Every structure is written in structure tokens, then in C-alpha cells.
PDB file of C-alpha atoms in Angstrom:
ATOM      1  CA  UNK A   1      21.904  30.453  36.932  1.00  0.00           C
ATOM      2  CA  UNK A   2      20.710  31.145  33.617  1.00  0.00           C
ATOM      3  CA  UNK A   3      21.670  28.073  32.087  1.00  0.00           C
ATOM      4  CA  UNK A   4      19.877  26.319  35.121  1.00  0.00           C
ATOM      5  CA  UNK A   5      16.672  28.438  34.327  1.00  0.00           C
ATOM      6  CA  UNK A   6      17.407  27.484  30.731  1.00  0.00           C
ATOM      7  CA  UNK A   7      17.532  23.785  31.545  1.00  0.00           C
ATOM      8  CA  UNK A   8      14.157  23.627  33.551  1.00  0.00           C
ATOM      9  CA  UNK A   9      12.549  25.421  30.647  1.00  0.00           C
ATOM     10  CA  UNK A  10      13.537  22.850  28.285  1.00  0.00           C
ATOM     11  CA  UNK A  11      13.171  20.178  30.224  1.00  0.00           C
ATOM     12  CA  UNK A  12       9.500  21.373  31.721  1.00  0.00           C
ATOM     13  CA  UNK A  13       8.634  22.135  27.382  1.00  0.00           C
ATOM     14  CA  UNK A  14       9.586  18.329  26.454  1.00  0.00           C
ATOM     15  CA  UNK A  15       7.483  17.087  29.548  1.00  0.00           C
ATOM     16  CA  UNK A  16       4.715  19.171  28.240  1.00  0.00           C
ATOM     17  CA  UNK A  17       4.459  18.241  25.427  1.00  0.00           C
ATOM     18  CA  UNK A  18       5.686  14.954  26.060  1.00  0.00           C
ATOM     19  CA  UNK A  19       5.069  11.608  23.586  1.00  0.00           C
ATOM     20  CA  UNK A  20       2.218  10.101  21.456  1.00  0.00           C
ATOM     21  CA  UNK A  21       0.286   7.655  23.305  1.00  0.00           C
ATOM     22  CA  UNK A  22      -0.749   4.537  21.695  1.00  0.00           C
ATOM     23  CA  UNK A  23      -4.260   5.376  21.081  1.00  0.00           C
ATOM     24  CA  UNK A  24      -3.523   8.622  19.455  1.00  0.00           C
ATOM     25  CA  UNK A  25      -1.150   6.902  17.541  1.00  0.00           C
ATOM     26  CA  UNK A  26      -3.733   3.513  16.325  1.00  0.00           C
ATOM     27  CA  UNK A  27      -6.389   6.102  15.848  1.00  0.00           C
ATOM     28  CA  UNK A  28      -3.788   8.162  13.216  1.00  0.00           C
ATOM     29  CA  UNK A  29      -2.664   5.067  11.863  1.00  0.00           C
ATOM     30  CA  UNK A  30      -6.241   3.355  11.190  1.00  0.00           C
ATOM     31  CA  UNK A  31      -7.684   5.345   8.137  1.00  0.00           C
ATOM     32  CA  UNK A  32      -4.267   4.972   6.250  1.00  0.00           C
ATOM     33  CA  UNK A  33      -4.158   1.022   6.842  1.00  0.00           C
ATOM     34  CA  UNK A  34      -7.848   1.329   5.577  1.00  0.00           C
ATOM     35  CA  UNK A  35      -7.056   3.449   2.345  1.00  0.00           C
ATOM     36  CA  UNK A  36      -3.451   0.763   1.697  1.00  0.00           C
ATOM     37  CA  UNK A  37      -5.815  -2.086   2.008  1.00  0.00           C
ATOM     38  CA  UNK A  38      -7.977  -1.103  -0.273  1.00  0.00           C
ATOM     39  CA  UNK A  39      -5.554   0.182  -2.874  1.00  0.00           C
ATOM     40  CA  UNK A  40      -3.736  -3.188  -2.419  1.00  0.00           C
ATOM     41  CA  UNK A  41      -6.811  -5.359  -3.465  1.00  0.00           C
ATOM     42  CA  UNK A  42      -7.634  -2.774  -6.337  1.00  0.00           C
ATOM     43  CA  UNK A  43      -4.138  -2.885  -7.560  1.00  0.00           C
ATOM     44  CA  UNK A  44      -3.942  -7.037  -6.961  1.00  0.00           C
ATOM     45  CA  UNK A  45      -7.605  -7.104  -9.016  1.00  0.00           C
ATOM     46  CA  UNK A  46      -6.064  -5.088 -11.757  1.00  0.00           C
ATOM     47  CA  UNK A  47      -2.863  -7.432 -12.284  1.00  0.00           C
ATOM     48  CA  UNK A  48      -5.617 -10.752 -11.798  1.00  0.00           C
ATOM     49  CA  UNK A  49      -7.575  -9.027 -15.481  1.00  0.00           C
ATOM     50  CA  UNK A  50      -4.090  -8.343 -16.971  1.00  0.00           C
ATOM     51  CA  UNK A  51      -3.097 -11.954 -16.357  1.00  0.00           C
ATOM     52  CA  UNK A  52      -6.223 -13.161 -17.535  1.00  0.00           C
ATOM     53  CA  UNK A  53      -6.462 -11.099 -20.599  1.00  0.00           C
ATOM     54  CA  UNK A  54      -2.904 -12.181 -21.846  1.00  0.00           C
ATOM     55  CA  UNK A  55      -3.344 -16.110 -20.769  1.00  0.00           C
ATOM     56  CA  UNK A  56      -6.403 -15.759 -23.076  1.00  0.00           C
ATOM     57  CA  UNK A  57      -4.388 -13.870 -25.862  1.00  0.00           C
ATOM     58  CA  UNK A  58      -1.304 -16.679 -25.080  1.00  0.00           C
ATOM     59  CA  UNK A  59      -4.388 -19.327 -25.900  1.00  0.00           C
ATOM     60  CA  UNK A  60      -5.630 -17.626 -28.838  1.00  0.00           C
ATOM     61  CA  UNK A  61      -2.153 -17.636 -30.508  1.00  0.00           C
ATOM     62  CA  UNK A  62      -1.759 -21.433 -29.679  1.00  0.00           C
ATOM     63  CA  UNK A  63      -5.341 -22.542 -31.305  1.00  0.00           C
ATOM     64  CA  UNK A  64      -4.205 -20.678 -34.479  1.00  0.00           C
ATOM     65  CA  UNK A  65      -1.504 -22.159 -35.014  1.00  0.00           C
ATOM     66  CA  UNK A  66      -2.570 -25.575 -33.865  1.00  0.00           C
ATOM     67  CA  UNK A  67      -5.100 -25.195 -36.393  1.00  0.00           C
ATOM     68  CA  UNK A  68      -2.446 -24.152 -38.643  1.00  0.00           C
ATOM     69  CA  UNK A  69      -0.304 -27.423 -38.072  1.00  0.00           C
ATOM     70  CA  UNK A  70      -3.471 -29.282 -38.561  1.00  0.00           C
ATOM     71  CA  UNK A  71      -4.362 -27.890 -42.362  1.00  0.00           C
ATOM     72  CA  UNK A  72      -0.714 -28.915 -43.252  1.00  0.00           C
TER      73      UNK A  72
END
């Protein structure tokens, strides 16, 4: 008897409480895929400067020592 009492208890709790609908669950998920997004592009814009910064460095190095060749 007591573990048949026990057993509607639990089962009547999980019903309660029961799952996450859908809804809930987009309007949870939506600020974070917001926030990623935007951290994303920052990081991606970051890495695009790096890139840029060394190509120019990379091209720097290569007129000096094309100029170099050149005086020889």
C-alpha cells in the first residue's frame, strides 16, 4: 500500500511538473543565439584586422628586400 501511495506521488510530481514546451524552450534559447552571433562576427572581425595587419607586414618585408635585390 505504501509503495502504491508512493508510486502515485511520484508519478502525479513528474506529471506536474512535467516537460519544457517548445516555446519556453525558443524563448530561453533566443537571447543566447543573439549574444553567440554577435561574439562570432566580433571575434571573425578581429582575425579579418590580424590577417590584414600581417599580409601588410608580409608586403612590407618583400618591398625591402626587393629593393634590396635591386641596389645590388
Amino acid at each position: 500500500m505504501k509503495k502504491a501511495a508512493l508510486l502515485v506521488f511520484a508519478l502525479s510530481l513528474i506529471l506536474t511538473f512535467g516537460c519544457a514546451s517548445r516555446d519556453y524552450v525558443q524563448q530561453q534559447i533566443e537571447p543566447l543565439v543573439d549574444r553567440i552571433s554577435k561574439l562570432e562576427a566580433k571575434n571573425c572581425c578581429d582575425k579579418t584586422e590580424e590577417a590584414l595587419q600581417r599580409a601588410e607586414a608580409a608586403a612590407k618585408k618583400c618591398e625591402k628586400s626587393f629593393e634590396l635585390q635591386q641596389k645590388k
